[in-house]
mmCIF file of C-alpha atoms in Angstrom:
data_model
loop_
_atom_site.group_PDB
_atom_site.id
_atom_site.type_symbol
_atom_site.label_atom_id
_atom_site.label_comp_id
_atom_site.label_asym_id
_atom_site.label_seq_id
_atom_site.Cartn_x
_atom_site.Cartn_y
_atom_site.Cartn_z
ATOM 1 C CA MET A 23 -7.819 14.437 -5.383
ATOM 2 C CA ARG A 24 -7.437 16.245 -1.954
ATOM 3 C CA PRO A 25 -3.960 17.781 -1.516
ATOM 4 C CA ILE A 26 -1.163 15.962 0.343
ATOM 5 C CA LEU A 27 1.567 17.323 2.499
ATOM 6 C CA THR A 28 4.291 15.396 4.072
ATOM 7 C CA LEU A 29 6.483 16.479 6.930
ATOM 8 C CA THR A 30 9.864 14.662 7.655
ATOM 9 C CA MET A 31 11.724 16.178 10.522
ATOM 10 C CA ASN A 32 14.697 13.788 10.377
ATOM 11 C CA PRO A 33 15.312 13.231 6.759
ATOM 12 C CA ALA A 34 18.470 11.273 5.384
ATOM 13 C CA VAL A 35 20.263 10.328 2.381
ATOM 14 C CA ASP A 36 20.063 6.414 2.461
ATOM 15 C CA ILE A 37 23.088 4.637 1.147
ATOM 16 C CA CYS A 38 22.897 0.987 0.149
ATOM 17 C CA VAL A 39 25.927 -1.299 -0.481
ATOM 18 C CA SER A 40 26.625 -4.954 -0.764
ATOM 19 C CA VAL A 41 29.475 -7.254 0.355
ATOM 20 C CA ASP A 42 30.255 -10.873 0.202
ATOM 21 C CA ARG A 43 30.493 -11.289 3.831
ATOM 22 C CA ILE A 44 30.515 -9.099 6.943
ATOM 23 C CA GLU A 45 33.344 -9.852 9.319
ATOM 24 C CA PRO A 46 35.522 -7.911 11.804
ATOM 25 C CA GLN A 47 38.896 -6.221 11.311
ATOM 26 C CA HIS A 48 39.040 -6.976 7.653
ATOM 27 C CA LYS A 49 38.552 -4.432 4.906
ATOM 28 C CA LEU A 50 35.110 -5.097 3.345
ATOM 29 C CA ARG A 51 35.144 -4.394 -0.353
ATOM 30 C CA CYS A 52 31.587 -2.988 -1.249
ATOM 31 C CA GLY A 53 29.817 -2.997 -4.432
ATOM 32 C CA VAL A 54 28.677 0.177 -6.174
ATOM 33 C CA PRO A 55 26.680 2.333 -3.716
ATOM 34 C CA ARG A 56 23.104 3.290 -4.262
ATOM 35 C CA ARG A 57 21.803 6.597 -2.760
ATOM 36 C CA ASP A 58 18.265 7.563 -2.229
ATOM 37 C CA PRO A 59 16.450 10.354 -0.600
ATOM 38 C CA GLY A 60 14.801 9.075 2.720
ATOM 39 C CA GLY A 61 13.077 9.505 5.888
ATOM 40 C CA GLY A 62 9.448 8.552 6.408
ATOM 41 C CA GLY A 63 7.555 11.330 5.064
ATOM 42 C CA ILE A 64 10.055 11.900 2.009
ATOM 43 C CA ASN A 65 9.541 8.273 1.197
ATOM 44 C CA VAL A 66 5.828 8.712 1.347
ATOM 45 C CA ALA A 67 5.894 11.682 -0.966
ATOM 46 C CA ARG A 68 8.229 9.790 -3.441
ATOM 47 C CA VAL A 69 5.696 6.898 -3.734
ATOM 48 C CA ALA A 70 2.665 9.295 -3.850
ATOM 49 C CA ARG A 71 4.219 11.093 -6.781
ATOM 50 C CA ARG A 72 4.663 7.676 -8.508
ATOM 51 C CA LEU A 73 0.993 6.894 -8.041
ATOM 52 C CA GLY A 74 -0.171 9.993 -9.741
ATOM 53 C CA ALA A 75 -0.557 12.514 -6.691
ATOM 54 C CA ASP A 76 1.386 15.874 -6.484
ATOM 55 C CA PRO A 77 2.508 15.980 -2.920
ATOM 56 C CA VAL A 78 4.561 18.569 -1.259
ATOM 57 C CA ALA A 79 7.381 17.516 1.052
ATOM 58 C CA ILE A 80 8.406 19.690 3.943
ATOM 59 C CA TYR A 81 11.761 18.951 5.654
ATOM 60 C CA PRO A 82 14.707 20.611 7.198
ATOM 61 C CA ALA A 83 17.967 20.125 5.476
ATOM 62 C CA GLY A 84 21.518 21.428 5.595
ATOM 63 C CA GLY A 85 25.145 20.773 4.334
ATOM 64 C CA PRO A 86 26.262 18.892 1.454
ATOM 65 C CA THR A 87 24.048 16.018 2.398
ATOM 66 C CA GLY A 88 21.035 18.217 2.430
ATOM 67 C CA THR A 89 21.926 19.589 -1.017
ATOM 68 C CA LEU A 90 22.154 15.972 -2.361
ATOM 69 C CA LEU A 91 18.950 15.146 -0.694
ATOM 70 C CA ASP A 92 17.121 18.097 -2.331
ATOM 71 C CA ARG A 93 18.684 17.287 -5.808
ATOM 72 C CA GLU A 94 17.563 13.791 -5.742
ATOM 73 C CA LEU A 95 14.111 14.768 -4.721
ATOM 74 C CA SER A 96 13.906 17.239 -7.518
ATOM 75 C CA ALA A 97 14.957 14.502 -9.964
ATOM 76 C CA GLU A 98 11.942 12.411 -8.995
ATOM 77 C CA GLY A 99 9.651 15.402 -9.494
ATOM 78 C CA VAL A 100 8.520 15.897 -6.005
ATOM 79 C CA ARG A 101 7.525 19.464 -5.002
ATOM 80 C CA ARG A 102 9.581 20.582 -1.881
ATOM 81 C CA ILE A 103 9.554 23.099 0.872
ATOM 82 C CA LEU A 104 13.145 23.086 2.279
ATOM 83 C CA VAL A 105 13.717 24.570 5.728
ATOM 84 C CA PRO A 106 17.441 25.545 5.958
ATOM 85 C CA ILE A 107 19.297 24.378 9.141
ATOM 86 C CA ALA A 108 22.780 24.976 10.277
ATOM 87 C CA GLY A 109 23.761 21.260 10.872
ATOM 88 C CA ASP A 110 24.412 18.475 8.062
ATOM 89 C CA THR A 111 21.422 16.210 7.126
ATOM 90 C CA ARG A 112 22.303 12.815 8.258
ATOM 91 C CA GLU A 113 23.029 9.653 6.187
ATOM 92 C CA ASP A 114 21.745 6.142 6.854
ATOM 93 C CA PHE A 115 23.155 3.045 5.365
ATOM 94 C CA THR A 116 22.197 -0.424 4.590
ATOM 95 C CA VAL A 117 24.467 -3.406 3.849
ATOM 96 C CA ASP A 118 23.423 -6.550 2.089
ATOM 97 C CA GLU A 119 25.446 -9.630 2.907
ATOM 98 C CA ARG A 120 25.480 -11.553 -0.514
ATOM 99 C CA SER A 121 26.611 -14.823 0.961
ATOM 100 C CA THR A 122 23.696 -15.133 3.479
ATOM 101 C CA GLY A 123 21.051 -12.782 2.054
ATOM 102 C CA ARG A 124 20.989 -10.873 5.327
ATOM 103 C CA GLN A 125 20.338 -7.144 5.500
ATOM 104 C CA TYR A 126 21.989 -4.944 7.960
ATOM 105 C CA ARG A 127 20.546 -1.327 8.627
ATOM 106 C CA PHE A 128 22.390 1.431 10.379
ATOM 107 C CA VAL A 129 20.406 4.420 11.465
ATOM 108 C CA LEU A 130 22.170 7.640 12.419
ATOM 109 C CA PRO A 131 20.631 10.179 14.866
ATOM 110 C CA GLY A 132 20.545 13.305 12.718
ATOM 111 C CA PRO A 133 21.700 16.832 13.409
ATOM 112 C CA GLU A 134 20.429 18.675 16.534
ATOM 113 C CA LEU A 135 17.870 21.405 15.565
ATOM 114 C CA THR A 136 17.570 24.712 17.385
ATOM 115 C CA ALA A 137 14.221 25.967 18.784
ATOM 116 C CA GLY A 138 14.173 28.511 15.815
ATOM 117 C CA GLU A 139 14.621 25.823 13.255
ATOM 118 C CA ILE A 140 11.917 23.684 14.697
ATOM 119 C CA ALA A 141 9.481 26.676 14.910
ATOM 120 C CA ALA A 142 10.423 27.333 11.190
ATOM 121 C CA CYS A 143 9.317 23.844 10.224
ATOM 122 C CA LEU A 144 6.036 24.181 12.022
ATOM 123 C CA GLU A 145 5.480 27.732 10.488
ATOM 124 C CA ALA A 146 6.092 26.189 6.961
ATOM 125 C CA LEU A 147 3.479 23.362 7.766
ATOM 126 C CA GLU A 148 0.951 25.954 9.020
ATOM 127 C CA LYS A 149 1.384 28.173 6.089
ATOM 128 C CA HIS A 150 0.541 25.434 3.616
ATOM 129 C CA LEU A 151 -2.171 23.438 5.352
ATOM 130 C CA VAL A 152 -5.398 23.133 3.453
ATOM 131 C CA GLY A 153 -8.813 22.297 4.902
ATOM 132 C CA ASP A 154 -9.809 18.791 4.244
ATOM 133 C CA GLY A 155 -6.361 18.190 2.914
ATOM 134 C CA PHE A 156 -4.018 15.272 4.043
ATOM 135 C CA VAL A 157 -0.861 15.630 6.094
ATOM 136 C CA VAL A 158 1.531 12.739 6.619
ATOM 137 C CA ALA A 159 3.951 13.218 9.387
ATOM 138 C CA SER A 160 6.322 10.290 9.718
ATOM 139 C CA GLY A 161 9.604 9.133 11.132
ATOM 140 C CA SER A 162 11.818 9.725 14.105
ATOM 141 C CA LEU A 163 12.523 13.273 15.534
ATOM 142 C CA PRO A 164 15.979 14.854 15.531
ATOM 143 C CA PRO A 165 17.788 15.810 18.654
ATOM 144 C CA GLY A 166 16.515 19.071 20.007
ATOM 145 C CA ALA A 167 12.778 18.269 19.021
ATOM 146 C CA PRO A 168 10.190 18.595 21.729
ATOM 147 C CA ALA A 169 8.621 15.305 23.010
ATOM 148 C CA ASP A 170 5.214 16.762 22.089
ATOM 149 C CA PHE A 171 6.240 17.817 18.564
ATOM 150 C CA TYR A 172 3.781 15.473 16.986
ATOM 151 C CA ALA A 173 1.005 16.673 19.252
ATOM 152 C CA GLN A 174 1.883 20.282 18.086
ATOM 153 C CA VAL A 175 1.445 19.122 14.551
ATOM 154 C CA GLY A 176 -1.840 17.608 15.405
ATOM 155 C CA ARG A 177 -3.209 20.667 16.938
ATOM 156 C CA LEU A 178 -2.193 22.768 13.688
ATOM 157 C CA CYS A 179 -3.881 20.280 11.575
ATOM 158 C CA ALA A 180 -7.064 20.226 13.577
ATOM 159 C CA ALA A 181 -7.248 23.957 13.575
ATOM 160 C CA ALA A 182 -6.998 24.104 9.684
ATOM 161 C CA GLY A 183 -9.367 21.083 9.268
ATOM 162 C CA ALA A 184 -6.615 19.011 7.694
ATOM 163 C CA ARG A 185 -6.362 15.178 8.134
ATOM 164 C CA LEU A 186 -3.281 14.021 9.850
ATOM 165 C CA ALA A 187 -1.873 10.597 9.160
ATOM 166 C CA LEU A 188 0.868 9.935 11.788
ATOM 167 C CA ASP A 189 3.518 7.113 11.597
ATOM 168 C CA CYS A 190 5.620 7.226 14.721
ATOM 169 C CA ALA A 191 5.682 5.116 17.889
ATOM 170 C CA GLY A 192 6.260 5.037 21.577
ATOM 171 C CA PRO A 193 5.849 8.180 23.738
ATOM 172 C CA LEU A 194 5.747 10.228 20.373
ATOM 173 C CA LEU A 195 2.623 8.430 19.368
ATOM 174 C CA ARG A 196 0.961 8.396 22.859
ATOM 175 C CA ARG A 197 1.311 12.162 23.239
ATOM 176 C CA ALA A 198 -0.092 12.962 19.773
ATOM 177 C CA LEU A 199 -3.276 10.788 20.282
ATOM 178 C CA GLY A 200 -6.583 12.569 20.142
ATOM 179 C CA GLY A 201 -8.392 13.670 17.052
ATOM 180 C CA LEU A 202 -5.876 12.188 14.515
ATOM 181 C CA PHE A 203 -7.291 10.971 11.292
ATOM 182 C CA LEU A 204 -5.091 7.955 10.959
ATOM 183 C CA ILE A 205 -2.213 6.074 12.595
ATOM 184 C CA LYS A 206 -0.126 3.245 11.083
ATOM 185 C CA PRO A 207 1.541 1.217 13.798
ATOM 186 C CA SER A 208 3.323 -2.124 13.244
ATOM 187 C CA LEU A 209 2.038 -4.983 15.459
ATOM 188 C CA ARG A 210 4.912 -4.373 17.734
ATOM 189 C CA GLU A 211 4.317 -0.633 18.063
ATOM 190 C CA PHE A 212 0.672 -1.291 18.412
ATOM 191 C CA SER A 213 1.237 -3.847 21.250
ATOM 192 C CA GLU A 214 3.324 -1.294 23.060
ATOM 193 C CA LEU A 215 0.551 1.411 22.651
ATOM 194 C CA VAL A 216 -2.232 -0.743 23.878
ATOM 195 C CA GLY A 217 -0.220 -2.434 26.654
ATOM 196 C CA GLY A 218 -0.024 -6.089 25.261
ATOM 197 C CA GLU A 219 0.036 -8.020 22.050
ATOM 198 C CA PRO A 220 -3.336 -8.907 20.711
ATOM 199 C CA ARG A 221 -3.504 -12.431 19.543
ATOM 200 C CA GLY A 222 -5.225 -12.826 16.231
ATOM 201 C CA LEU A 223 -7.235 -10.777 13.945
ATOM 202 C CA ALA A 224 -10.295 -10.624 16.264
ATOM 203 C CA ALA A 225 -8.304 -9.197 19.045
ATOM 204 C CA CYS A 226 -6.444 -6.771 16.858
ATOM 205 C CA ARG A 227 -9.646 -5.479 15.568
ATOM 206 C CA ALA A 228 -11.227 -5.141 19.013
ATOM 207 C CA ALA A 229 -8.178 -3.146 20.236
ATOM 208 C CA ALA A 230 -8.125 -1.008 17.282
ATOM 209 C CA GLN A 231 -11.740 -0.196 17.513
ATOM 210 C CA GLN A 232 -11.526 0.532 21.192
ATOM 211 C CA LEU A 233 -8.683 2.969 20.403
ATOM 212 C CA ILE A 234 -11.012 4.677 17.785
ATOM 213 C CA ALA A 235 -13.952 4.800 20.053
ATOM 214 C CA SER A 236 -11.813 6.538 22.777
ATOM 215 C CA GLY A 237 -11.154 9.326 20.194
ATOM 216 C CA GLY A 238 -7.393 8.548 19.517
ATOM 217 C CA ALA A 239 -7.722 8.268 15.768
ATOM 218 C CA GLU A 240 -10.474 7.815 13.192
ATOM 219 C CA PHE A 241 -8.631 4.985 11.407
ATOM 220 C CA VAL A 242 -5.927 2.523 12.631
ATOM 221 C CA ALA A 243 -3.816 0.876 9.859
ATOM 222 C CA LEU A 244 -2.084 -1.971 11.544
ATOM 223 C CA THR A 245 0.647 -3.626 9.566
ATOM 224 C CA LEU A 246 1.356 -7.269 10.232
ATOM 225 C CA GLY A 247 4.497 -7.782 8.133
ATOM 226 C CA ALA A 248 4.468 -10.705 5.679
ATOM 227 C CA ASP A 249 0.843 -11.561 6.885
ATOM 228 C CA GLY A 250 -0.670 -8.332 5.549
ATOM 229 C CA ALA A 251 -2.612 -5.625 7.185
ATOM 230 C CA LEU A 252 -5.752 -4.634 9.009
ATOM 231 C CA LEU A 253 -7.574 -1.365 8.591
ATOM 232 C CA ALA A 254 -10.168 -0.434 11.199
ATOM 233 C CA GLY A 255 -12.426 2.572 11.215
ATOM 234 C CA LYS A 256 -15.650 3.687 12.832
ATOM 235 C CA THR A 257 -17.798 1.871 10.489
ATOM 236 C CA GLY A 258 -15.876 -1.466 10.208
ATOM 237 C CA ALA A 259 -12.600 -3.289 9.909
ATOM 238 C CA TRP A 260 -10.948 -5.004 6.848
ATOM 239 C CA PHE A 261 -8.006 -7.407 6.591
ATOM 240 C CA ALA A 262 -5.954 -8.098 3.558
ATOM 241 C CA ALA A 263 -3.193 -10.789 3.247
ATOM 242 C CA ALA A 264 0.016 -9.867 1.463
ATOM 243 C CA PRO A 265 1.095 -11.664 -1.588
ATOM 244 C CA ALA A 266 4.217 -13.732 -1.381
ATOM 245 C CA VAL A 267 7.156 -12.053 -2.922
ATOM 246 C CA THR A 268 10.958 -12.612 -2.704
ATOM 247 C CA ALA A 269 12.414 -9.651 -0.845
ATOM 248 C CA ALA A 270 15.350 -7.570 -2.322
ATOM 249 C CA SER A 271 15.069 -5.195 0.544
ATOM 250 C CA THR A 272 12.664 -4.421 3.475
ATOM 251 C CA VAL A 273 13.603 -0.689 3.715
ATOM 252 C CA GLY A 274 10.534 1.605 2.940
ATOM 253 C CA ALA A 275 7.891 -1.081 2.666
ATOM 254 C CA GLY A 276 5.897 0.673 5.626
ATOM 255 C CA ASP A 277 6.197 4.158 3.804
ATOM 256 C CA SER A 278 5.031 2.619 0.606
ATOM 257 C CA PHE A 279 2.147 1.085 2.273
ATOM 258 C CA LEU A 280 1.162 4.398 3.873
ATOM 259 C CA ALA A 281 1.675 6.445 0.736
ATOM 260 C CA ALA A 282 -0.757 4.247 -1.326
ATOM 261 C CA LEU A 283 -3.320 4.167 1.546
ATOM 262 C CA VAL A 284 -3.292 8.126 1.760
ATOM 263 C CA VAL A 285 -3.279 8.530 -1.987
ATOM 264 C CA SER A 286 -6.394 6.195 -2.334
ATOM 265 C CA LEU A 287 -8.263 7.946 0.544
ATOM 266 C CA ALA A 288 -7.266 11.249 -0.956
ATOM 267 C CA ARG A 289 -9.209 10.061 -4.035
ATOM 268 C CA ASN A 290 -12.326 9.317 -2.044
ATOM 269 C CA GLU A 291 -11.884 5.662 -2.813
ATOM 270 C CA PRO A 292 -13.518 3.111 -0.408
ATOM 271 C CA GLU A 293 -11.635 1.793 2.520
ATOM 272 C CA GLU A 294 -11.532 -1.716 1.125
ATOM 273 C CA GLU A 295 -9.701 -0.462 -2.026
ATOM 274 C CA ALA A 296 -7.377 1.733 0.033
ATOM 275 C CA LEU A 297 -6.169 -1.097 2.025
ATOM 276 C CA ALA A 298 -5.859 -3.374 -1.183
ATOM 277 C CA LEU A 299 -3.777 -0.784 -2.755
ATOM 278 C CA ALA A 300 -1.599 -0.208 0.356
ATOM 279 C CA VAL A 301 -0.878 -3.921 0.916
ATOM 280 C CA ALA A 302 0.207 -4.255 -2.806
ATOM 281 C CA ALA A 303 2.527 -1.202 -2.551
ATOM 282 C CA GLY A 304 4.127 -2.480 0.713
ATOM 283 C CA SER A 305 4.712 -5.825 -1.042
ATOM 284 C CA ALA A 306 5.987 -4.130 -4.248
ATOM 285 C CA ALA A 307 8.547 -1.988 -2.136
ATOM 286 C CA LEU A 308 10.188 -5.552 -1.198
ATOM 287 C CA LEU A 309 11.133 -6.042 -4.878
ATOM 288 C CA SER A 310 13.192 -2.901 -4.966
ATOM 289 C CA PRO A 311 16.817 -2.721 -3.819
ATOM 290 C CA GLY A 312 17.918 -0.270 -1.003
ATOM 291 C CA THR A 313 15.393 2.509 -0.555
ATOM 292 C CA GLY A 314 13.952 2.140 -4.096
ATOM 293 C CA LEU A 315 10.506 1.775 -2.634
ATOM 294 C CA CYS A 316 7.474 0.549 -4.555
ATOM 295 C CA SER A 317 7.234 1.335 -8.264
ATOM 296 C CA ALA A 318 3.758 1.800 -9.953
ATOM 297 C CA GLU A 319 4.603 -1.149 -12.401
ATOM 298 C CA ASN A 320 5.290 -3.661 -9.422
ATOM 299 C CA LEU A 321 2.220 -2.445 -7.449
ATOM 300 C CA ASN A 322 -0.163 -2.808 -10.506
ATOM 301 C CA ALA A 323 1.342 -6.264 -10.961
ATOM 302 C CA LEU A 324 0.533 -7.381 -7.376
ATOM 303 C CA ARG A 325 -2.644 -5.387 -6.973
ATOM 304 C CA PRO A 326 -4.846 -8.278 -8.491
ATOM 305 C CA MET A 327 -3.441 -10.664 -5.957
ATOM 306 C CA VAL A 328 -4.702 -8.815 -2.995
ATOM 307 C CA ARG A 329 -8.028 -9.899 -1.559
ATOM 308 C CA VAL A 330 -9.866 -7.881 1.218
ATOM 309 C CA GLU A 331 -11.891 -9.402 3.682
ATOM 310 C CA ARG A 332 -14.389 -7.505 5.934
ATOM 311 C CA LEU A 333 -14.006 -8.513 9.597
ATOM 312 C CA GLY A 334 -17.137 -9.180 11.676
ATOM 313 C CA GLN A 335 -17.779 -9.139 15.407
ATOM 314 C CA ASP A 336 -17.116 -12.995 15.683
ATOM 315 C CA GLU A 337 -13.928 -13.032 13.643
ATOM 316 C CA ARG A 338 -11.593 -15.645 14.820
ATOM 317 C CA GLY A 339 -8.872 -15.362 12.169
ATOM 318 C CA THR A 340 -5.161 -15.267 12.995
#
């Protein structure tokens, strides 16, 4: 298996609680809180570890929350490169309303990083890059990070011959396009990127392969929520419908999808198998509370339910 690095510039400790009902002014008595290490790349590393890979997670961290984050990752057996920062690592929290089944997610901005701290993160990444290895850069950027940060990451990976899988959106993604190995937008993020929502699988495939032909990325992994996902590359495009599951939490489903996709590709498995494993992982994550992410057990149970269809030029599916 090729080595996998993950980069998480705005990590967090994710707190999940439940209440009977959310209402103003009253004290809301919560259940026992669950705390998980979080942030896009960290979640990818956690799932990759569960799937038999040995990823290395790079992230800045500081303060008591940063210590807790590092301790929880260590408990999961994830190898870590922690870049110390002066600020306190953020917390995010999710509240499940038991009476309605609704889930509310509150995302805090994170500490502001200095130019020196940002440079230290890039230096840590550059030091550990391996030619033909995989790098997953995922998630929001903290205050203080330059708008072209992910473009800088892309240039470092290209110089080392590493394959960058990027999961971000908006201007961060647009600035980074060019020579990427893979991008993983949601349909909303992809629509923003291409200037309008593609209608149906045929339009999604065409838009993705147009972006690939322009040199933006070698692969586009387009997640379609409960409908499944599409994977497009230079040699073809594939679609897999998601198995129906009852969701305990939606947090981390996209990260679980990306982790399984990269692990499969790092094993040199065919694109069809990588997509099937990724869709099963994304669905498996829905079964875990909080930021529990996908377990290998749930993924293995769902994998036989995922069927992959190769999309042709005349595909008219929705």
